[in-house]
Amino acid sequence: MVGQPLTLNVLDLSQNWDTNTPGFARYDGPTIKWVKRVAFEGVGGMEITSTLHVGTHLDAPNHFITNARGIGELPMEFLVGPACVVDLQKMGVGDYQIYGPSQFEEWERRTGITIERGDILVIHTGYHRFYPSNWTAECGPIEPDETRYFIKHPGPTRQFADWVKSRGIRWLAVDAGSADHPMNTVIRQVRPDHARKCAAALGRPLEEVWPDDDIQVMHYDLFPHEIIHIENAGGQIDRILDQRVTVGCFPWRFMGGEAAFCRFVAFM
């Protein structure tokens, strides 16, 4: 007897990707051109030139660690699994602010959901609504604001990176420009005006919040353990807030790739 086909509701947690999609600071965005036209060659063909940290993408361990695994070496069973979707926006986390273990442990108490070892952790800041390539109004009004998205989103410190390791998180995804706080990346040098505003908002010098040994701690400290992440998540993420779901990340089989564009989805 033939069984009934499995029916899944698949939600797209990815952002649009096109010639206007911005790359991260000091990473070139895409150039897309037609190299064949149906009228002349009987077929349409495109050529794309781009860095990899553009739009919804997965960082591989070798993005920061020499001779570590690349995108193509990551097994499918690693890329698909159970996830907890934590809504930090509901907790009032906003511009320039820091999040850490306390918010995630409070989330466990409030929802009754335990973040288990081996879980994927999806972090919803709400900032995906500011991304220029955001395509859905399910998060509320679409409010493209490149500066707020890349420069002002909240982020963590070393305390959170240590907590992620201690809790056995498999990998992470975040609806922001970086898994690190923007002022713990090259953006601190690129936008010194916002660095000053952030320091004022936090009430401390940034060098105290993120000393030199902690620069890009979510990358340098976690990637040796293959705790990697998706950046620029978004899409229909607001449909799965404060839930345990199954998610999947689907980059192409890019052997040695230090990152890859990906389709990030939730299976309901």
Short mmCIF file of C-alpha atoms in Angstrom, two decimals, residues 8 14-15 36 39 42-43 59 62 71 125 127 140 154 168 179 184 193 241 251 266 268:
data_model
loop_
_atom_site.label_atom_id
_atom_site.label_comp_id
_atom_site.label_asym_id
_atom_site.label_seq_id
_atom_site.Cartn_x
_atom_site.Cartn_y
_atom_site.Cartn_z
CA LEU A 8 4.81 20.34 4.81
CA SER A 14 15.59 34.35 3.40
CA GLN A 15 15.84 37.88 2.06
CA LYS A 36 22.83 36.15 -23.66
CA ALA A 39 16.17 37.46 -29.16
CA GLY A 42 17.54 31.88 -28.37
CA VAL A 43 18.34 31.62 -24.68
CA ASP A 59 29.53 31.54 7.03
CA ASN A 62 37.21 28.61 7.17
CA ILE A 71 30.67 25.15 2.93
CA THR A 125 15.93 41.22 16.61
CA TYR A 127 15.88 44.51 12.33
CA GLY A 140 4.91 45.32 10.08
CA PRO A 154 21.88 45.00 18.82
CA GLY A 168 25.92 23.14 23.04
CA ALA A 179 26.10 37.86 14.45
CA ASN A 184 32.59 44.73 17.48
CA ASP A 193 30.39 58.84 14.37
CA LEU A 241 8.57 33.55 16.80
CA PRO A 251 23.77 26.55 0.30
CA ALA A 266 11.38 26.51 8.35
CA MET A 268 5.97 23.47 9.86
#
